[in-house]
Amino acid sequence: MRFHSFFHKESSTFTYLVADNRSDEALLIDPVDEDVTRYLDYLRDSRLKLIVAIDTHVHADHITGLGKLRNLTQCVTQIGAESKMQCASARFSDGEALRVGTLDIRALYTPGHTDDSYSFVMPDRVFTGDTLLIGGTGRTDFQNGDPRAQYHSLFGKLLRLPEATLVYPGHDYRGNKVSTIGQERDYNPRLHVANEAEYVALMNALKLPTPKLMDIAVPANLGCGRH
Ligand SMILES: [Fe+2]
């Protein structure tokens, strides 16, 4: 397997590329519109063929690169079955395997940050989108976010993965790149709650400012970034 992560500074977004060595087929997770040229350069230099680009959820803080990538590479674009993004060429649902060469990658429905949030599980790692961040969890106060649902996604799904599983989040604002399920269980303050009610109270007390780009990004992203 080949793996590479890209970082979009303005929105602190991670975009992940995973590729199958045998078929040279590649998958991009959470591409950013402004960085599409970077991805295409990397794909060309590595002699990889992009066949699928996916979003973990409809983003509020950056414009998705799905539409531009589909136009430029004819890749398949995918989003969760629950999403209001109408323009994606296909959908995944809970438990579904994504087809990228011989890669073993499975969609795991982890709602809470939004009602269309997914994580992607591979044998040694998980891409957690904005459900589980390093030392944090994604806010639950817009886009049909729900702290109760997020509690169950975290404690009932993600924390049940083996503790050595590498955690690759959708964002990081403090310079971290990777964690593990065990580290997050032990050191993530958001996960040190006694029960669902405590988690809901913690999330509802956050009072975060609205993302700068939200009024532009959400409508654009429902149209795959409007390309
Ligand atoms: Fe998000």
XYZ file of N, CA and C and ligand atoms in Angstrom:
682
model
N 0.837 -1.193 0.000
C 0.000 0.000 0.000
C 0.878 1.251 0.000
N 0.451 2.255 -0.700
C 1.135 3.528 -0.640
C 0.237 4.528 0.092
N 0.863 5.406 0.881
C 0.084 6.328 1.700
C 0.743 7.704 1.685
N -0.062 8.731 1.568
C 0.482 10.088 1.628
C -0.590 10.999 2.223
N -0.139 11.966 3.043
C -1.126 12.932 3.530
C -0.736 14.332 3.061
N -1.739 15.102 2.740
C -1.579 16.504 2.332
C -2.249 17.361 3.404
N -1.723 18.569 3.604
C -2.307 19.457 4.613
C -2.670 20.788 3.963
N -3.913 21.200 4.102
C -4.386 22.498 3.600
C -4.359 23.476 4.775
N -3.412 24.419 4.726
C -3.134 25.275 5.890
C -4.323 26.134 6.310
N -4.967 26.775 5.322
C -6.028 27.742 5.666
C -7.134 27.098 6.500
N -7.461 25.841 6.208
C -8.549 25.179 6.939
C -8.034 24.064 7.844
N -6.710 23.903 7.925
C -6.109 22.825 8.739
C -6.700 21.450 8.402
N -6.954 21.236 7.118
C -7.577 19.981 6.675
C -6.527 18.991 6.192
N -6.668 17.749 6.611
C -5.855 16.670 6.050
C -6.598 16.009 4.894
N -5.877 15.774 3.822
C -6.383 14.977 2.702
C -5.468 13.763 2.614
N -6.056 12.592 2.522
C -5.251 11.366 2.516
C -5.362 10.658 1.177
N -4.203 10.169 0.740
C -4.169 9.354 -0.468
C -3.734 7.954 -0.065
N -4.494 6.958 -0.444
C -4.053 5.569 -0.281
C -4.115 4.920 -1.648
N -3.107 4.098 -1.936
C -3.045 3.483 -3.259
C -2.619 2.036 -3.134
N -3.090 1.263 -4.069
C -2.790 -0.163 -4.124
C -1.564 -0.366 -5.014
N -0.531 -1.006 -4.472
C 0.719 -1.190 -5.229
C 0.556 -2.043 -6.477
N -0.352 -2.995 -6.412
C -0.455 -3.909 -7.561
C -1.147 -3.282 -8.755
N -2.238 -2.578 -8.482
C -3.001 -2.017 -9.605
C -2.655 -0.546 -9.865
N -1.905 0.082 -8.930
C -1.614 1.519 -8.993
C -2.874 2.382 -8.950
N -3.933 1.815 -8.381
C -5.169 2.589 -8.236
C -5.142 3.337 -6.904
N -5.648 4.578 -6.935
C -5.578 5.423 -5.740
C -6.951 5.952 -5.349
N -7.038 6.240 -4.047
C -8.233 6.823 -3.447
C -7.813 8.095 -2.728
N -8.607 9.166 -2.848
C -8.366 10.386 -2.071
C -9.517 10.588 -1.102
N -9.164 10.901 0.139
C -10.164 11.161 1.172
C -10.119 12.648 1.521
N -11.259 13.319 1.417
C -11.400 14.735 1.762
C -10.470 15.681 0.990
N -10.489 15.612 -0.339
C -9.688 16.561 -1.118
C -10.255 17.984 -1.021
N -9.340 18.966 -1.074
C -9.711 20.386 -1.001
C -9.583 20.983 -2.407
N -10.593 21.725 -2.814
C -10.644 22.299 -4.165
C -9.350 23.020 -4.543
N -8.856 23.875 -3.640
C -7.665 24.692 -3.940
C -6.404 23.864 -4.150
N -6.387 22.648 -3.647
C -5.165 21.835 -3.692
C -5.201 20.740 -4.754
N -6.183 20.785 -5.631
C -6.320 19.700 -6.623
C -5.052 19.543 -7.467
N -4.416 20.648 -7.825
C -3.191 20.550 -8.630
C -2.095 19.777 -7.898
N -1.991 20.010 -6.588
C -0.996 19.262 -5.785
C -1.258 17.761 -5.867
N -2.525 17.382 -5.746
C -2.858 15.943 -5.797
C -2.535 15.375 -7.178
N -2.879 16.133 -8.215
C -2.657 15.631 -9.579
C -1.161 15.495 -9.859
N -0.365 16.440 -9.366
C 1.097 16.345 -9.532
C 1.631 15.098 -8.830
N 1.162 14.888 -7.613
C 1.635 13.717 -6.846
C 1.244 12.414 -7.558
N 0.007 12.360 -8.026
C -0.472 11.153 -8.725
C 0.366 10.893 -9.975
N 0.647 11.966 -10.711
C 1.417 11.803 -11.942
C 2.841 11.342 -11.627
N 3.483 12.008 -10.650
C 4.860 11.649 -10.301
C 4.952 10.227 -9.744
N 3.911 9.754 -9.106
C 3.923 8.407 -8.519
C 3.327 7.374 -9.465
N 2.959 7.797 -10.645
C 2.339 6.908 -11.643
C 1.120 6.172 -11.078
N 0.283 6.942 -10.408
C -0.940 6.364 -9.840
C -2.147 6.886 -10.598
N -3.199 6.074 -10.599
C -4.433 6.483 -11.264
C -5.504 6.682 -10.198
N -6.019 7.907 -10.127
C -7.084 8.175 -9.158
C -8.368 7.533 -9.660
N -8.922 6.618 -8.857
C -10.186 6.045 -9.319
C -11.374 6.452 -8.443
N -11.104 6.796 -7.183
C -12.202 7.225 -6.317
C -11.762 8.412 -5.460
N -12.659 9.398 -5.318
C -12.446 10.494 -4.373
C -13.689 10.575 -3.498
N -13.465 10.638 -2.174
C -14.608 10.633 -1.263
C -14.507 11.769 -0.254
N -15.656 12.175 0.273
C -15.686 13.089 1.405
C -16.225 12.326 2.607
N -15.600 12.547 3.779
C -16.116 11.898 4.991
C -17.488 12.458 5.373
N -17.757 13.718 4.966
C -19.040 14.371 5.230
C -19.056 15.672 4.427
N -20.187 16.362 4.406
C -20.226 17.678 3.754
C -19.526 18.671 4.677
N -18.460 19.282 4.173
C -17.624 20.153 4.995
C -18.171 21.580 5.054
N -17.909 22.241 6.194
C -18.362 23.628 6.367
C -17.198 24.606 6.333
N -15.970 24.104 6.255
C -14.818 24.989 6.433
C -13.905 25.068 5.219
N -14.204 24.302 4.192
C -13.427 24.408 2.943
C -14.285 23.871 1.804
N -13.883 24.209 0.587
C -14.621 23.734 -0.587
C -14.033 22.378 -0.993
N -14.890 21.429 -1.226
C -14.438 20.090 -1.597
C -13.820 20.075 -3.003
N -12.859 19.183 -3.187
C -12.251 19.011 -4.504
C -12.916 17.935 -5.344
N -14.014 17.356 -4.846
C -14.626 16.226 -5.567
C -15.002 16.566 -7.005
N -15.707 17.684 -7.169
C -16.199 18.012 -8.510
C -15.066 18.251 -9.492
N -14.059 19.021 -9.039
C -12.926 19.333 -9.921
C -12.171 18.053 -10.277
N -11.970 17.189 -9.303
C -11.236 15.937 -9.561
C -11.999 15.042 -10.533
N -13.300 14.999 -10.383
C -14.086 14.164 -11.301
C -13.973 14.697 -12.723
N -14.064 16.017 -12.854
C -13.955 16.604 -14.196
C -12.592 16.344 -14.815
N -11.547 16.415 -13.998
C -10.193 16.329 -14.547
C -9.687 14.895 -14.689
N -10.214 13.959 -13.908
C -9.660 12.586 -13.933
C -10.705 11.516 -14.261
N -11.973 11.899 -14.303
C -13.057 10.926 -14.474
C -13.140 9.921 -13.325
N -12.598 10.283 -12.174
C -12.724 9.385 -11.019
C -14.183 9.348 -10.567
N -14.499 8.318 -9.799
C -15.813 8.226 -9.182
C -15.792 9.094 -7.922
N -16.848 9.864 -7.674
C -16.929 10.635 -6.431
C -17.993 9.989 -5.555
N -17.671 9.875 -4.271
C -18.599 9.190 -3.375
C -18.780 9.932 -2.063
N -19.985 9.812 -1.526
C -20.330 10.396 -0.221
C -21.302 9.414 0.421
N -21.543 9.588 1.709
C -22.421 8.657 2.421
C -23.852 8.691 1.939
N -24.519 7.566 2.080
C -25.911 7.420 1.642
C -26.818 8.453 2.309
N -26.461 8.898 3.517
C -27.313 9.807 4.290
C -27.136 11.261 3.856
N -26.173 11.549 2.971
C -25.799 12.922 2.676
C -26.784 13.627 1.745
N -26.847 14.961 1.893
C -27.681 15.771 0.992
C -26.901 16.223 -0.234
N -25.650 15.837 -0.332
C -24.863 16.166 -1.529
C -25.415 15.322 -2.689
N -25.997 16.018 -3.670
C -26.714 15.278 -4.726
C -25.826 14.921 -5.924
N -24.685 15.570 -6.010
C -23.923 15.473 -7.254
C -22.926 14.319 -7.275
N -22.701 13.645 -6.152
C -21.702 12.571 -6.129
C -22.142 11.451 -7.064
N -21.150 10.766 -7.667
C -21.529 9.741 -8.646
C -21.969 8.446 -7.991
N -21.618 8.226 -6.736
C -22.045 7.001 -6.060
C -22.107 7.267 -4.555
N -22.670 6.335 -3.833
C -22.825 6.480 -2.380
C -22.265 5.249 -1.700
N -21.786 5.427 -0.478
C -21.445 4.260 0.325
C -22.364 4.239 1.521
N -22.539 3.053 2.099
C -23.325 2.958 3.313
C -22.548 2.145 4.340
N -23.090 2.090 5.543
C -22.370 1.494 6.674
C -21.929 0.065 6.366
N -20.656 -0.201 6.563
C -20.126 -1.552 6.384
C -19.669 -1.875 4.976
N -19.934 -0.968 4.052
C -19.600 -1.250 2.651
C -18.091 -1.152 2.398
N -17.576 -2.073 1.588
C -16.163 -2.024 1.208
C -16.023 -1.110 0.001
N -14.959 -0.286 -0.008
C -14.685 0.556 -1.176
C -13.776 -0.233 -2.107
N -13.988 -0.133 -3.386
C -13.186 -0.918 -4.321
C -12.042 -0.098 -4.895
N -10.853 -0.338 -4.376
C -9.643 0.308 -4.887
C -8.579 -0.778 -4.961
N -8.406 -1.380 -6.118
C -7.469 -2.492 -6.256
C -7.744 -3.554 -5.209
N -6.678 -3.961 -4.501
C -6.846 -4.996 -3.473
C -6.906 -4.398 -2.063
N -7.033 -3.071 -1.963
C -7.073 -2.445 -0.633
C -8.291 -2.911 0.147
N -8.063 -3.098 1.441
C -9.154 -3.482 2.331
C -9.586 -2.215 3.077
N -10.645 -1.578 2.605
C -11.094 -0.316 3.210
C -12.613 -0.307 3.288
N -13.097 -0.041 4.494
C -14.511 -0.217 4.758
C -15.107 1.068 5.340
N -16.286 1.421 4.865
C -16.994 2.604 5.368
C -17.667 2.265 6.697
N -17.518 3.169 7.661
C -18.140 2.983 8.977
C -18.947 4.250 9.270
N -20.250 4.097 9.414
C -21.114 5.256 9.645
C -20.909 5.754 11.080
N -20.407 6.988 11.200
C -20.117 7.556 12.524
C -20.748 8.955 12.637
N -22.090 9.029 12.652
C -22.755 10.336 12.700
C -22.527 11.038 14.030
N -22.818 12.338 14.040
C -22.692 13.123 15.269
C -22.163 14.514 14.965
N -20.992 14.589 14.317
C -20.487 15.890 13.852
C -21.479 16.432 12.825
N -21.866 15.581 11.899
C -22.979 15.832 10.972
C -23.753 14.526 10.873
N -24.916 14.579 10.215
C -25.678 13.324 10.079
C -25.181 12.492 8.896
N -24.160 12.983 8.195
C -23.631 12.188 7.069
C -22.145 11.853 7.268
N -21.695 11.818 8.514
C -20.264 11.594 8.793
C -19.902 10.108 8.779
N -18.838 9.811 8.065
C -18.306 8.452 7.995
C -16.851 8.430 8.403
N -16.407 7.257 8.885
C -14.990 6.976 9.064
C -14.654 5.855 8.094
N -13.352 5.648 7.844
C -12.930 4.598 6.909
C -11.869 3.741 7.569
N -12.174 2.459 7.657
C -11.352 1.541 8.440
C -10.526 0.660 7.523
N -9.218 0.617 7.801
C -8.309 -0.312 7.132
C -7.723 -1.216 8.223
N -7.013 -2.282 7.865
C -6.548 -3.206 8.899
C -5.679 -2.553 9.982
N -4.867 -1.548 9.628
C -3.974 -0.957 10.635
C -4.323 0.481 10.981
N -5.351 1.056 10.359
C -5.612 2.490 10.565
C -7.077 2.831 10.337
N -7.450 4.011 10.835
C -8.807 4.502 10.590
C -8.732 5.992 10.278
N -9.468 6.395 9.261
C -9.602 7.805 8.906
C -10.906 8.271 9.543
N -10.796 9.198 10.495
C -11.949 9.477 11.345
C -12.714 10.740 10.967
N -12.305 11.417 9.884
C -13.019 12.644 9.506
C -13.041 13.605 10.681
N -14.207 14.210 10.945
C -14.312 15.136 12.078
C -15.024 14.481 13.259
N -15.139 13.164 13.244
C -15.777 12.481 14.375
C -14.814 12.430 15.548
N -13.613 11.896 15.302
C -12.584 11.823 16.342
C -11.368 12.593 15.856
N -10.978 13.620 16.598
C -9.766 14.392 16.296
C -8.716 14.020 17.335
N -7.478 14.425 17.107
C -6.433 14.129 18.090
C -6.631 15.054 19.283
N -6.975 14.488 20.406
C -7.244 15.292 21.604
C -8.561 16.034 21.554
N -9.431 15.688 20.640
C -10.714 16.385 20.541
C -11.738 15.556 19.784
N -12.886 16.173 19.542
C -13.920 15.560 18.695
C -14.563 16.693 17.904
N -15.160 16.390 16.760
C -15.754 17.432 15.930
C -16.989 18.032 16.586
N -17.155 19.334 16.400
C -18.316 20.028 16.959
C -19.618 19.398 16.460
N -20.685 19.584 17.226
C -21.951 18.922 16.884
C -23.103 19.910 16.817
N -22.765 21.212 16.603
C -23.805 22.229 16.753
C -24.370 22.764 15.437
N -24.041 22.137 14.284
C -24.724 22.540 13.042
C -24.757 21.362 12.086
N -25.381 21.552 10.898
C -25.488 20.479 9.888
C -26.061 19.183 10.488
N -27.155 19.322 11.239
C -27.777 18.164 11.880
C -26.815 17.396 12.766
N -25.865 18.096 13.348
C -24.981 17.470 14.326
C -25.780 17.024 15.539
N -25.269 16.047 16.246
C -26.004 15.473 17.367
C -24.996 14.842 18.337
N -24.804 15.469 19.511
C -23.812 14.932 20.446
C -24.134 13.507 20.915
N -25.443 13.186 20.986
C -25.813 11.815 21.396
C -25.316 10.802 20.371
N -25.596 11.095 19.104
C -25.151 10.192 18.035
C -23.628 10.098 18.040
N -22.957 11.230 18.285
C -21.488 11.202 18.285
C -20.948 10.360 19.441
N -21.587 10.448 20.590
C -21.172 9.620 21.724
C -21.183 8.145 21.320
N -22.251 7.739 20.632
C -22.355 6.323 20.245
C -21.382 5.959 19.126
N -21.117 6.913 18.227
C -20.108 6.657 17.184
C -18.732 6.471 17.819
N -18.437 7.290 18.833
C -17.121 7.221 19.480
C -17.001 5.975 20.353
N -17.912 5.838 21.287
C -17.768 4.764 22.278
C -18.252 3.414 21.751
N -19.237 3.435 20.880
C -19.785 2.168 20.384
C -19.082 1.656 19.134
N -18.356 2.529 18.437
C -17.733 2.093 17.178
C -16.219 2.325 17.181
N -15.790 3.584 17.185
C -14.353 3.857 16.998
C -13.497 3.308 18.140
N -13.921 3.498 19.375
C -13.093 3.025 20.493
C -13.110 1.506 20.628
N -13.937 0.844 19.843
C -13.926 -0.626 19.856
C -12.910 -1.211 18.880
N -12.301 -0.351 18.084
C -11.231 -0.833 17.195
C -10.023 -1.204 18.055
N -9.137 -2.081 17.563
C -7.951 -2.442 18.351
C -7.165 -1.194 18.761
N -6.594 -1.207 19.957
C -5.981 0.024 20.494
C -4.773 0.503 19.691
N -4.134 -0.395 18.956
C -2.973 0.015 18.147
C -3.381 0.638 16.812
N -4.658 0.643 16.505
C -5.122 1.211 15.232
C -4.698 2.673 15.120
N -4.040 3.028 14.026
C -3.616 4.412 13.815
C -4.841 5.277 13.520
N -4.854 6.469 14.084
C -5.967 7.403 13.877
C -5.482 8.573 13.019
N -6.086 8.724 11.848
C -5.796 9.859 10.970
C -7.040 10.739 10.908
N -6.993 11.914 11.556
C -8.185 12.767 11.636
C -8.355 13.650 10.399
N -9.529 14.252 10.279
C -9.818 15.150 9.162
C -9.151 16.508 9.306
N -8.855 16.890 10.543
C -8.209 18.176 10.802
C -7.256 18.018 11.971
N -6.281 18.938 12.020
C -5.586 19.138 13.284
C -5.148 20.589 13.329
N -5.347 21.225 14.479
C -5.060 22.654 14.619
C -3.812 22.897 15.460
N -3.144 21.799 15.883
C -2.019 21.939 16.810
C -0.740 21.252 16.339
N -0.695 20.876 15.047
C 0.539 20.300 14.523
C 0.670 18.794 14.684
N -0.362 18.120 15.193
C -0.318 16.652 15.278
C -0.649 16.042 13.928
N -0.171 14.828 13.709
C -0.455 14.162 12.435
C -1.179 12.846 12.608
N -0.806 12.078 13.595
C -1.381 10.747 13.747
C -1.420 10.377 15.212
N -2.393 9.574 15.571
C -2.523 9.087 16.934
C -2.900 7.613 16.858
N -3.312 7.048 17.969
C -3.851 5.683 17.954
C -5.142 5.678 18.762
N -5.915 4.640 18.562
C -7.148 4.495 19.345
C -6.817 4.437 20.840
N -5.753 3.719 21.204
C -5.365 3.598 22.617
C -4.982 4.936 23.229
N -4.194 5.725 22.460
C -3.805 7.059 22.960
C -5.005 7.961 23.150
N -5.919 7.933 22.197
C -7.111 8.789 22.309
C -7.979 8.361 23.487
N -8.136 7.063 23.650
C -8.929 6.560 24.781
C -8.313 7.049 26.099
N -6.977 7.041 26.180
C -6.319 7.383 27.438
C -6.177 8.889 27.663
N -5.942 9.658 26.582
C -5.558 11.064 26.777
C -6.514 12.094 26.188
N -7.504 11.678 25.403
C -8.413 12.664 24.796
C -9.427 13.124 25.842
N -9.372 14.417 26.261
C -10.247 14.857 27.345
C -11.738 14.704 27.027
N -12.098 14.797 25.749
C -13.520 14.652 25.399
C -14.035 13.227 25.656
N -13.126 12.297 25.759
C -13.545 10.900 25.937
C -13.558 10.496 27.410
N -13.203 11.467 28.264
C -13.211 11.157 29.693
C -14.523 11.614 30.322
N -15.586 11.045 29.840
C -16.918 11.337 30.385
C -17.495 10.015 30.895
N -18.383 10.144 31.878
C -18.912 8.927 32.507
C -20.009 8.288 31.672
N -20.740 9.107 30.914
C -21.891 8.553 30.188
C -22.336 9.525 29.083
N -23.376 9.120 28.374
C -23.901 9.914 27.254
C -24.310 11.324 27.712
N -25.003 11.418 28.822
C -25.503 12.717 29.296
C -24.348 13.682 29.553
N -23.269 13.175 30.115
C -22.110 14.024 30.394
C -21.473 14.515 29.091
N -21.421 13.619 28.103
C -20.848 14.007 26.813
C -21.704 15.084 26.146
N -23.016 14.897 26.192
C -23.943 15.863 25.576
C -23.789 17.231 26.255
N -23.694 17.233 27.560
C -23.541 18.499 28.299
C -22.222 19.173 27.921
N -21.157 18.394 27.811
C -19.842 18.929 27.435
C -19.899 19.569 26.049
N -20.491 18.879 25.093
C -20.538 19.384 23.719
C -21.450 20.610 23.628
N -22.573 20.589 24.327
C -23.518 21.705 24.248
C -22.987 22.964 24.918
N -21.966 22.824 25.752
C -21.403 23.987 26.452
C -20.263 24.641 25.671
N -19.915 24.124 24.485
C -18.708 24.609 23.798
C -18.826 26.030 23.253
N -19.986 26.394 22.699
C -20.223 27.760 22.184
C -19.111 28.239 21.251
N -18.950 27.538 20.141
C -17.883 27.856 19.193
C -18.367 28.865 18.158
N -17.450 29.690 17.617
C -17.858 30.612 16.553
C -18.175 29.842 15.272
N -19.038 30.427 14.434
C -19.368 29.803 13.148
C -18.128 29.816 12.244
N -17.847 28.718 11.519
C -16.684 28.728 10.612
C -16.813 29.844 9.585
N -15.676 30.499 9.310
C -15.648 31.648 8.396
C -16.341 31.371 7.069
N -16.050 30.188 6.524
C -16.507 29.882 5.165
C -17.854 29.188 5.102
N -18.486 28.972 6.243
C -19.652 28.082 6.287
C -20.747 28.424 5.271
N -21.108 29.733 5.174
C -22.214 30.110 4.290
C -21.854 29.930 2.823
N -20.578 29.874 2.533
C -20.135 29.632 1.161
C -19.883 28.151 0.951
N -19.204 27.536 1.930
C -18.735 26.160 1.732
C -19.873 25.146 1.693
N -20.839 25.257 2.600
C -21.864 24.211 2.650
C -22.682 24.174 1.352
N -23.238 25.328 0.894
C -23.982 25.266 -0.376
C -23.106 24.796 -1.548
N -21.860 25.256 -1.589
C -20.982 24.836 -2.695
C -20.724 23.340 -2.616
N -20.509 22.837 -1.421
C -20.164 21.419 -1.273
C -21.350 20.504 -1.540
N -22.568 21.005 -1.317
C -23.737 20.184 -1.678
C -23.767 19.973 -3.189
N -23.075 20.862 -3.925
C -22.928 20.704 -5.382
C -21.521 20.246 -5.740
N -20.862 19.464 -4.885
C -19.523 18.918 -5.134
C -18.483 20.018 -5.353
N -18.672 21.192 -4.753
C -17.736 22.288 -4.947
C -18.109 23.124 -6.172
N -19.288 22.809 -6.784
C -19.812 23.557 -7.939
C -18.899 23.554 -9.131
N -18.559 22.387 -9.611
C -17.821 22.301 -10.861
C -18.638 21.502 -11.859
Fe -16.522 19.001 9.315
